[in-house]
Amino acid sequence: MKPNQISLPVDKLPKKWYNIAPDLPEPLPPPKEPSDGPSRMEFLGKTMIHECLKQESSSDRWIPIPEEIRELYIQAGRPRPLYRAKRLEDQLGLKKVRLYYKREDLSPTGSHKVNTALAQAYFAAKEGKEALVTETGAGQWGSALSYAARLMDLDCIVFWVRAVYDWKTDRRTFIKLLGATVYASPSNETKIGRELLAKDSNHPGSLGIAVSEGLEYANSHEGSVYCLGSVLNHVLIHQSIIGLETIEQFKLADDEPDLIVGCLGGGSNFGGIALPFAGEMLQDKRECEFLAAQSQAAPNLVSGEYRYDFGDVAEQTPLLKMFTLGHLTEMVPIRADGLRYHAAAPLVSALRNHEIVKAVAYPANEEAVFMAARMFFQSEGWLIAPESAYAVKASIDEALKAEKAAEEKVICMNISGHGFLDIEAYRDKLGIK
Amino acid sequence: MKPNQISLPVDKLPKKWYNIAPDLPEPLPPPKEPSDGPSRMEFLGKTMIHECLKQESSSDRWIPIPEEIRELYIQAGRPRPLYRAKRLEDQLGLKKVRLYYKREDLSPTGSHKVNTALAQAYFAAKEGKEALVTETGAGQWGSALSYAARLMDLDCIVFWVRAVYDWKTDRRTFIKLLGATVYASPSNETKIGRELLAKDSNHPGSLGIAVSEGLEYANSHEGSVYCLGSVLNHVLIHQSIIGLETIEQFKLADDEPDLIVGCLGGGSNFGGIALPFAGEMLQDKRECEFLAAQSQAAPNLVSGEYRYDFGDVAEQTPLLKMFTLGHLTEMVPIRADGLRYHAAAPLVSALRNHEIVKAVAYPANEEAVFMAARMFFQSEGWLIAPESAYAVKASIDEALKAEKAAEEKVICMNISGHGFLDIEAYRDKLGIK
């Protein structure tokens, strides 16, 4: 019998990232300057990592992964296994449908975010930078960048929305243990922060404020760069390592996926698993469908408009063409905080516009997705992140639909992270005492 | 350059467990009945899994791992990688000493305990049992057995010391999510529990009481068996999978360890990594030293006596010949709760008696070990369990000693578990705000 775990040998770790831009049906609409205010591109050009900006507009299909980054990936546990979800299939009574899942939950910080964090830290160090600056909401990105900075011996400064900073004590300790400097935002470290604190010394902060503080800080401190963890092309390029490994693992399993499923907030985990497969499809090398699993709290691909919008609430980024709910849209809080973003990455949005990517959104009360996560835990034995629960829920729904139609189908989902720091959410959503 | 991650292919997962008993310099002193009370052996014979009791007194060197258990191991992520700790070596400035670590932290429940839990659940199911019963203190063993029961479709009943049950909310949710029934002990489910609750309805409980409740429950419920997670021979046999994989991985790395280090409470994680290497040494196939890292809260191998003693406070087990502090010894609380046990497993104790195993104990305030764990996190990037921190601390101490003496040395430590559910301990011990 074939084992349920399909492991790629360490020496088969991909040597190149994949960039889907040159394979898109039409060129990716470029970023644009907004009609008023200072040049955002000039500002970002000074504040971000040059190699990442170069990749951002690259038309190369393959981008070599420097040997040092490959070593960092291996240190962080890559390649990560692909699993055949045989036990979940049995639980669901599937006969015609086969399920697989990719294990990004085995990450040292608990999510796929390390894949770009390590790349960015390496390039920053190579450009002589000394400090990485960022904002964080739920804390996953702040954890990943702190981790990457530590491994590259760089400083890391994280501006963290105060309302979250105050209660996420374990995540906060995790980040501080890595040696990062963490400021509750608004903070006294920036002009904008001081102004807000003068008005309200207990200001709860927001992601927009944290971005503004981070950008101001990076721009005013020599040797600092600002790092972003989702949405942008270079982030999705780094995340392509997920899908590239998965392609090799399907060859080892002697099988082929008909449908790739990932959860989607900004699009880095979805893009990571989907784009390498989509690229092969666009090159007529395979047939495949793609499904993004979202929350009705932020259904950007389901009910957003395809238009130019800011990437952030603070309007400090250039305008990007994306499926967006509007950058000032208020979104209700959900436990899968990583899915709470107003727009989908330009590369994913372009595929959505060509109807290559489909999307589904689940109710913001999240009961159905947490029940799917419990079923996954009880059958496969791995406790997953609330975000990943959306991919599992969508995969189960698609599997049952195909089974009912007596359709043979192979579904591959990405498990973006583990749930060890989200147990309180399970307790709350499933009413466990 | 050689990669830091040394992975064993899935198809190289060992097919047999190793039993050191026949290779010991002299026969293992057998268990004995205490001079008063009912026959403990008869009682356990009725209450435990028959296959495990058979293994307990087996003189076979190799015990085949049933194919179904191998599949469960693979599902649970085995084989687990061995890492060369190159980054920690650099941090310590080592030139002559090489460090390696085995990754039991990649376990679905967070510790090595699943290795025996899965075996016990499989054998229980094969013997037609329907429920696994146990006690738990810190919660690691309760988690592992709940997990294994779920995967084998068995019920699991956990008696959990009330004082711990009340505050370990995340561990409790984790166990309940797996579908186990958890009782705060003393409980109303047993005669002994009801008697204690009648006297004090808020009785905090103890491990001894929880063991007594579990045994009474298993003995009075048809189809139930009682499972133990450490100390006994069959547990150490199941855990030998750790060391057996590590032996193969050192061959792949073209290197050989001079010293094996593991933390030790009852001895299942230490025995798991050490005994397969010790067996090869006893068969004159290699030279190697062994070091158990303990807490001064429970330094059974350091200052215990080698004599017959009960395995539990409640005096329900037969007498076992062990290095013991005395089964009624009170031990101060420490964060590495898994190391708080009065005696070391008979197999490990026998090796200690022959001076094959050495031991060191670190102060119960645990500051030094948590600092070692932080250094490990900051260099290697993996957050480890408080128990594992003792192995890391001892390995660092030994490495620096060898380096100072300009002695070439290869040290391999076992990382018994991850620290995602122990972050509060890090916060407390390292004074992080």
PDB file of N, CA, C and O in Angstrom, chain B residues 12-64:
ATOM      1  N   LYS B  12      11.926   3.869   4.631  1.00  0.00           N
ATOM      2  CA  LYS B  12      13.005   3.356   5.499  1.00  0.00           C
ATOM      3  C   LYS B  12      12.599   3.381   6.981  1.00  0.00           C
ATOM      4  O   LYS B  12      13.438   3.173   7.863  1.00  0.00           O
ATOM      5  N   LEU B  13      11.340   3.674   7.245  1.00  0.00           N
ATOM      6  CA  LEU B  13      10.866   3.597   8.634  1.00  0.00           C
ATOM      7  C   LEU B  13      11.150   2.193   9.164  1.00  0.00           C
ATOM      8  O   LEU B  13      10.800   1.204   8.502  1.00  0.00           O
ATOM      9  N   PRO B  14      11.798   2.088  10.349  1.00  0.00           N
ATOM     10  CA  PRO B  14      12.142   0.753  10.876  1.00  0.00           C
ATOM     11  C   PRO B  14      10.937  -0.186  10.931  1.00  0.00           C
ATOM     12  O   PRO B  14       9.813   0.251  11.154  1.00  0.00           O
ATOM     13  N   LYS B  15      11.207  -1.461  10.744  1.00  0.00           N
ATOM     14  CA  LYS B  15      10.142  -2.472  10.731  1.00  0.00           C
ATOM     15  C   LYS B  15      10.076  -3.244  12.049  1.00  0.00           C
ATOM     16  O   LYS B  15       9.201  -4.073  12.246  1.00  0.00           O
ATOM     17  N   LYS B  16      11.071  -2.998  12.925  1.00  0.00           N
ATOM     18  CA  LYS B  16      11.100  -3.693  14.217  1.00  0.00           C
ATOM     19  C   LYS B  16      11.453  -2.705  15.316  1.00  0.00           C
ATOM     20  O   LYS B  16      12.237  -1.783  15.096  1.00  0.00           O
ATOM     21  N   TRP B  17      10.875  -2.918  16.505  1.00  0.00           N
ATOM     22  CA  TRP B  17      11.324  -2.191  17.676  1.00  0.00           C
ATOM     23  C   TRP B  17      12.510  -2.941  18.279  1.00  0.00           C
ATOM     24  O   TRP B  17      12.648  -4.165  18.094  1.00  0.00           O
ATOM     25  N   TYR B  18      13.289  -2.220  19.056  1.00  0.00           N
ATOM     26  CA  TYR B  18      14.427  -2.849  19.713  1.00  0.00           C
ATOM     27  C   TYR B  18      14.164  -2.994  21.208  1.00  0.00           C
ATOM     28  O   TYR B  18      13.688  -2.064  21.867  1.00  0.00           O
ATOM     29  N   ASN B  19      14.485  -4.168  21.734  1.00  0.00           N
ATOM     30  CA  ASN B  19      14.342  -4.461  23.160  1.00  0.00           C
ATOM     31  C   ASN B  19      15.724  -4.732  23.725  1.00  0.00           C
ATOM     32  O   ASN B  19      16.379  -5.706  23.335  1.00  0.00           O
ATOM     33  N   ILE B  20      16.202  -3.891  24.618  1.00  0.00           N
ATOM     34  CA  ILE B  20      17.579  -4.024  25.119  1.00  0.00           C
ATOM     35  C   ILE B  20      17.713  -5.137  26.153  1.00  0.00           C
ATOM     36  O   ILE B  20      18.832  -5.576  26.455  1.00  0.00           O
ATOM     37  N   ALA B  21      16.583  -5.618  26.693  1.00  0.00           N
ATOM     38  CA  ALA B  21      16.644  -6.581  27.806  1.00  0.00           C
ATOM     39  C   ALA B  21      17.653  -7.723  27.580  1.00  0.00           C
ATOM     40  O   ALA B  21      18.499  -7.970  28.446  1.00  0.00           O
ATOM     41  N   PRO B  22      17.594  -8.415  26.409  1.00  0.00           N
ATOM     42  CA  PRO B  22      18.527  -9.549  26.242  1.00  0.00           C
ATOM     43  C   PRO B  22      19.988  -9.119  26.101  1.00  0.00           C
ATOM     44  O   PRO B  22      20.880  -9.968  26.225  1.00  0.00           O
ATOM     45  N   ASP B  23      20.245  -7.833  25.855  1.00  0.00           N
ATOM     46  CA  ASP B  23      21.625  -7.374  25.683  1.00  0.00           C
ATOM     47  C   ASP B  23      22.211  -6.759  26.954  1.00  0.00           C
ATOM     48  O   ASP B  23      23.363  -6.320  26.949  1.00  0.00           O
ATOM     49  N   LEU B  24      21.430  -6.701  28.034  1.00  0.00           N
ATOM     50  CA  LEU B  24      21.934  -6.110  29.277  1.00  0.00           C
ATOM     51  C   LEU B  24      23.066  -6.973  29.850  1.00  0.00           C
ATOM     52  O   LEU B  24      23.076  -8.191  29.664  1.00  0.00           O
ATOM     53  N   PRO B  25      24.030  -6.357  30.542  1.00  0.00           N
ATOM     54  CA  PRO B  25      25.147  -7.116  31.116  1.00  0.00           C
ATOM     55  C   PRO B  25      24.674  -8.218  32.064  1.00  0.00           C
ATOM     56  O   PRO B  25      25.289  -9.273  32.161  1.00  0.00           O
ATOM     57  N   GLU B  26      23.584  -8.010  32.767  1.00  0.00           N
ATOM     58  CA  GLU B  26      22.986  -9.099  33.558  1.00  0.00           C
ATOM     59  C   GLU B  26      21.472  -8.981  33.473  1.00  0.00           C
ATOM     60  O   GLU B  26      20.953  -7.907  33.162  1.00  0.00           O
ATOM     61  N   PRO B  27      20.745 -10.075  33.727  1.00  0.00           N
ATOM     62  CA  PRO B  27      19.283 -10.054  33.537  1.00  0.00           C
ATOM     63  C   PRO B  27      18.620  -8.942  34.341  1.00  0.00           C
ATOM     64  O   PRO B  27      19.067  -8.614  35.448  1.00  0.00           O
ATOM     65  N   LEU B  28      17.577  -8.389  33.753  1.00  0.00           N
ATOM     66  CA  LEU B  28      16.838  -7.317  34.429  1.00  0.00           C
ATOM     67  C   LEU B  28      16.134  -7.899  35.655  1.00  0.00           C
ATOM     68  O   LEU B  28      15.415  -8.900  35.527  1.00  0.00           O
ATOM     69  N   PRO B  29      16.316  -7.287  36.850  1.00  0.00           N
ATOM     70  CA  PRO B  29      15.590  -7.789  38.016  1.00  0.00           C
ATOM     71  C   PRO B  29      14.086  -7.749  37.746  1.00  0.00           C
ATOM     72  O   PRO B  29      13.570  -6.716  37.328  1.00  0.00           O
ATOM     73  N   PRO B  30      13.391  -8.852  37.948  1.00  0.00           N
ATOM     74  CA  PRO B  30      11.959  -8.904  37.597  1.00  0.00           C
ATOM     75  C   PRO B  30      11.107  -8.110  38.583  1.00  0.00           C
ATOM     76  O   PRO B  30      11.557  -7.817  39.698  1.00  0.00           O
ATOM     77  N   PRO B  31       9.881  -7.730  38.178  1.00  0.00           N
ATOM     78  CA  PRO B  31       8.972  -7.071  39.117  1.00  0.00           C
ATOM     79  C   PRO B  31       8.651  -8.022  40.271  1.00  0.00           C
ATOM     80  O   PRO B  31       8.744  -9.238  40.122  1.00  0.00           O
ATOM     81  N   LYS B  32       8.297  -7.458  41.412  1.00  0.00           N
ATOM     82  CA  LYS B  32       8.016  -8.278  42.604  1.00  0.00           C
ATOM     83  C   LYS B  32       6.687  -7.865  43.225  1.00  0.00           C
ATOM     84  O   LYS B  32       6.284  -6.705  43.129  1.00  0.00           O
ATOM     85  N   GLU B  33       6.027  -8.785  43.868  1.00  0.00           N
ATOM     86  CA  GLU B  33       4.824  -8.443  44.633  1.00  0.00           C
ATOM     87  C   GLU B  33       5.240  -7.777  45.940  1.00  0.00           C
ATOM     88  O   GLU B  33       6.200  -8.219  46.580  1.00  0.00           O
ATOM     89  N   PRO B  34       4.532  -6.743  46.356  1.00  0.00           N
ATOM     90  CA  PRO B  34       4.818  -6.197  47.685  1.00  0.00           C
ATOM     91  C   PRO B  34       4.373  -7.193  48.754  1.00  0.00           C
ATOM     92  O   PRO B  34       3.608  -8.122  48.473  1.00  0.00           O
ATOM     93  N   SER B  35       4.863  -7.000  50.007  1.00  0.00           N
ATOM     94  CA  SER B  35       4.610  -8.008  51.046  1.00  0.00           C
ATOM     95  C   SER B  35       3.169  -7.991  51.550  1.00  0.00           C
ATOM     96  O   SER B  35       2.696  -8.960  52.104  1.00  0.00           O
ATOM     97  N   ASP B  36       2.455  -6.902  51.348  1.00  0.00           N
ATOM     98  CA  ASP B  36       1.060  -6.928  51.794  1.00  0.00           C
ATOM     99  C   ASP B  36       0.086  -6.478  50.703  1.00  0.00           C
ATOM    100  O   ASP B  36       0.493  -5.960  49.667  1.00  0.00           O
ATOM    101  N   GLY B  37      -1.186  -6.703  50.956  1.00  0.00           N
ATOM    102  CA  GLY B  37      -2.222  -6.296  50.004  1.00  0.00           C
ATOM    103  C   GLY B  37      -2.426  -7.344  48.926  1.00  0.00           C
ATOM    104  O   GLY B  37      -1.758  -8.380  48.911  1.00  0.00           O
ATOM    105  N   PRO B  38      -3.349  -7.074  48.002  1.00  0.00           N
ATOM    106  CA  PRO B  38      -3.668  -8.034  46.940  1.00  0.00           C
ATOM    107  C   PRO B  38      -2.531  -8.146  45.926  1.00  0.00           C
ATOM    108  O   PRO B  38      -1.618  -7.316  45.920  1.00  0.00           O
ATOM    109  N   SER B  39      -2.604  -9.143  45.066  1.00  0.00           N
ATOM    110  CA  SER B  39      -1.572  -9.314  44.031  1.00  0.00           C
ATOM    111  C   SER B  39      -1.673  -8.204  42.989  1.00  0.00           C
ATOM    112  O   SER B  39      -2.664  -8.074  42.280  1.00  0.00           O
ATOM    113  N   ARG B  40      -0.608  -7.415  42.902  1.00  0.00           N
ATOM    114  CA  ARG B  40      -0.601  -6.322  41.918  1.00  0.00           C
ATOM    115  C   ARG B  40      -0.468  -6.872  40.505  1.00  0.00           C
ATOM    116  O   ARG B  40      -1.008  -6.329  39.551  1.00  0.00           O
ATOM    117  N   MET B  41       0.291  -7.949  40.364  1.00  0.00           N
ATOM    118  CA  MET B  41       0.509  -8.493  39.012  1.00  0.00           C
ATOM    119  C   MET B  41      -0.788  -9.057  38.456  1.00  0.00           C
ATOM    120  O   MET B  41      -1.086  -8.882  37.285  1.00  0.00           O
ATOM    121  N   GLU B  42      -1.529  -9.747  39.317  1.00  0.00           N
ATOM    122  CA  GLU B  42      -2.795 -10.311  38.883  1.00  0.00           C
ATOM    123  C   GLU B  42      -3.742  -9.184  38.457  1.00  0.00           C
ATOM    124  O   GLU B  42      -4.398  -9.250  37.421  1.00  0.00           O
ATOM    125  N   PHE B  43      -3.775  -8.147  39.288  1.00  0.00           N
ATOM    126  CA  PHE B  43      -4.637  -7.002  39.012  1.00  0.00           C
ATOM    127  C   PHE B  43      -4.276  -6.346  37.680  1.00  0.00           C
ATOM    128  O   PHE B  43      -5.133  -6.126  36.822  1.00  0.00           O
ATOM    129  N   LEU B  44      -2.974  -6.087  37.483  1.00  0.00           N
ATOM    130  CA  LEU B  44      -2.556  -5.462  36.218  1.00  0.00           C
ATOM    131  C   LEU B  44      -2.784  -6.399  35.043  1.00  0.00           C
ATOM    132  O   LEU B  44      -3.135  -5.956  33.950  1.00  0.00           O
ATOM    133  N   GLY B  45      -2.607  -7.682  35.276  1.00  0.00           N
ATOM    134  CA  GLY B  45      -2.834  -8.672  34.223  1.00  0.00           C
ATOM    135  C   GLY B  45      -4.253  -8.598  33.683  1.00  0.00           C
ATOM    136  O   GLY B  45      -4.497  -8.807  32.490  1.00  0.00           O
ATOM    137  N   LYS B  46      -5.183  -8.258  34.568  1.00  0.00           N
ATOM    138  CA  LYS B  46      -6.586  -8.146  34.143  1.00  0.00           C
ATOM    139  C   LYS B  46      -6.888  -6.788  33.518  1.00  0.00           C
ATOM    140  O   LYS B  46      -7.850  -6.626  32.776  1.00  0.00           O
ATOM    141  N   THR B  47      -6.084  -5.763  33.889  1.00  0.00           N
ATOM    142  CA  THR B  47      -6.436  -4.389  33.582  1.00  0.00           C
ATOM    143  C   THR B  47      -5.666  -3.820  32.383  1.00  0.00           C
ATOM    144  O   THR B  47      -6.062  -2.811  31.812  1.00  0.00           O
ATOM    145  N   MET B  48      -4.566  -4.463  32.021  1.00  0.00           N
ATOM    146  CA  MET B  48      -3.736  -3.901  30.947  1.00  0.00           C
ATOM    147  C   MET B  48      -3.827  -4.702  29.641  1.00  0.00           C
ATOM    148  O   MET B  48      -4.434  -5.756  29.585  1.00  0.00           O
ATOM    149  N   ILE B  49      -3.179  -4.171  28.609  1.00  0.00           N
ATOM    150  CA  ILE B  49      -3.208  -4.798  27.280  1.00  0.00           C
ATOM    151  C   ILE B  49      -2.298  -6.030  27.287  1.00  0.00           C
ATOM    152  O   ILE B  49      -1.133  -5.943  27.686  1.00  0.00           O
ATOM    153  N   HIS B  50      -2.803  -7.167  26.854  1.00  0.00           N
ATOM    154  CA  HIS B  50      -2.037  -8.407  26.940  1.00  0.00           C
ATOM    155  C   HIS B  50      -0.741  -8.362  26.138  1.00  0.00           C
ATOM    156  O   HIS B  50       0.299  -8.792  26.601  1.00  0.00           O
ATOM    157  N   GLU B  51      -0.829  -7.833  24.909  1.00  0.00           N
ATOM    158  CA  GLU B  51       0.373  -7.781  24.069  1.00  0.00           C
ATOM    159  C   GLU B  51       1.453  -6.939  24.756  1.00  0.00           C
ATOM    160  O   GLU B  51       2.637  -7.269  24.690  1.00  0.00           O
ATOM    161  N   CYS B  52       1.055  -5.877  25.428  1.00  0.00           N
ATOM    162  CA  CYS B  52       2.030  -5.025  26.121  1.00  0.00           C
ATOM    163  C   CYS B  52       2.647  -5.781  27.296  1.00  0.00           C
ATOM    164  O   CYS B  52       3.857  -5.690  27.543  1.00  0.00           O
ATOM    165  N   LEU B  53       1.825  -6.535  28.018  1.00  0.00           N
ATOM    166  CA  LEU B  53       2.352  -7.322  29.143  1.00  0.00           C
ATOM    167  C   LEU B  53       3.327  -8.391  28.637  1.00  0.00           C
ATOM    168  O   LEU B  53       4.333  -8.688  29.280  1.00  0.00           O
ATOM    169  N   LYS B  54       3.034  -8.946  27.472  1.00  0.00           N
ATOM    170  CA  LYS B  54       3.929  -9.942  26.871  1.00  0.00           C
ATOM    171  C   LYS B  54       5.279  -9.295  26.529  1.00  0.00           C
ATOM    172  O   LYS B  54       6.342  -9.838  26.824  1.00  0.00           O
ATOM    173  N   GLN B  55       5.209  -8.097  25.918  1.00  0.00           N
ATOM    174  CA  GLN B  55       6.436  -7.379  25.581  1.00  0.00           C
ATOM    175  C   GLN B  55       7.203  -7.007  26.855  1.00  0.00           C
ATOM    176  O   GLN B  55       8.439  -6.964  26.859  1.00  0.00           O
ATOM    177  N   GLU B  56       6.466  -6.750  27.917  1.00  0.00           N
ATOM    178  CA  GLU B  56       7.065  -6.309  29.176  1.00  0.00           C
ATOM    179  C   GLU B  56       8.125  -7.298  29.672  1.00  0.00           C
ATOM    180  O   GLU B  56       9.151  -6.889  30.216  1.00  0.00           O
ATOM    181  N   SER B  57       7.883  -8.576  29.445  1.00  0.00           N
ATOM    182  CA  SER B  57       8.840  -9.578  29.936  1.00  0.00           C
ATOM    183  C   SER B  57       9.518 -10.322  28.786  1.00  0.00           C
ATOM    184  O   SER B  57      10.080 -11.397  28.975  1.00  0.00           O
ATOM    185  N   SER B  58       9.471  -9.714  27.595  1.00  0.00           N
ATOM    186  CA  SER B  58      10.039 -10.388  26.425  1.00  0.00           C
ATOM    187  C   SER B  58      11.569 -10.435  26.498  1.00  0.00           C
ATOM    188  O   SER B  58      12.210  -9.495  26.958  1.00  0.00           O
ATOM    189  N   SER B  59      12.133 -11.546  26.017  1.00  0.00           N
ATOM    190  CA  SER B  59      13.595 -11.601  25.907  1.00  0.00           C
ATOM    191  C   SER B  59      14.015 -11.570  24.433  1.00  0.00           C
ATOM    192  O   SER B  59      15.159 -11.875  24.096  1.00  0.00           O
ATOM    193  N   ASP B  60      13.082 -11.206  23.565  1.00  0.00           N
ATOM    194  CA  ASP B  60      13.429 -11.042  22.148  1.00  0.00           C
ATOM    195  C   ASP B  60      14.102  -9.693  21.937  1.00  0.00           C
ATOM    196  O   ASP B  60      13.611  -8.675  22.411  1.00  0.00           O
ATOM    197  N   ARG B  61      15.180  -9.705  21.195  1.00  0.00           N
ATOM    198  CA  ARG B  61      15.889  -8.457  20.905  1.00  0.00           C
ATOM    199  C   ARG B  61      15.088  -7.573  19.937  1.00  0.00           C
ATOM    200  O   ARG B  61      15.082  -6.372  20.059  1.00  0.00           O
ATOM    201  N   TRP B  62      14.446  -8.190  18.973  1.00  0.00           N
ATOM    202  CA  TRP B  62      13.689  -7.432  17.971  1.00  0.00           C
ATOM    203  C   TRP B  62      12.220  -7.823  18.024  1.00  0.00           C
ATOM    204  O   TRP B  62      11.890  -9.011  18.021  1.00  0.00           O
ATOM    205  N   ILE B  63      11.354  -6.839  18.037  1.00  0.00           N
ATOM    206  CA  ILE B  63       9.918  -7.088  18.083  1.00  0.00           C
ATOM    207  C   ILE B  63       9.285  -6.431  16.858  1.00  0.00           C
ATOM    208  O   ILE B  63       9.386  -5.213  16.684  1.00  0.00           O
ATOM    209  N   PRO B  64       8.686  -7.253  15.977  1.00  0.00           N
ATOM    210  CA  PRO B  64       8.148  -6.696  14.722  1.00  0.00           C
ATOM    211  C   PRO B  64       7.102  -5.619  14.999  1.00  0.00           C
ATOM    212  O   PRO B  64       6.283  -5.769  15.902  1.00  0.00           O
TER     213      PRO B  64
END
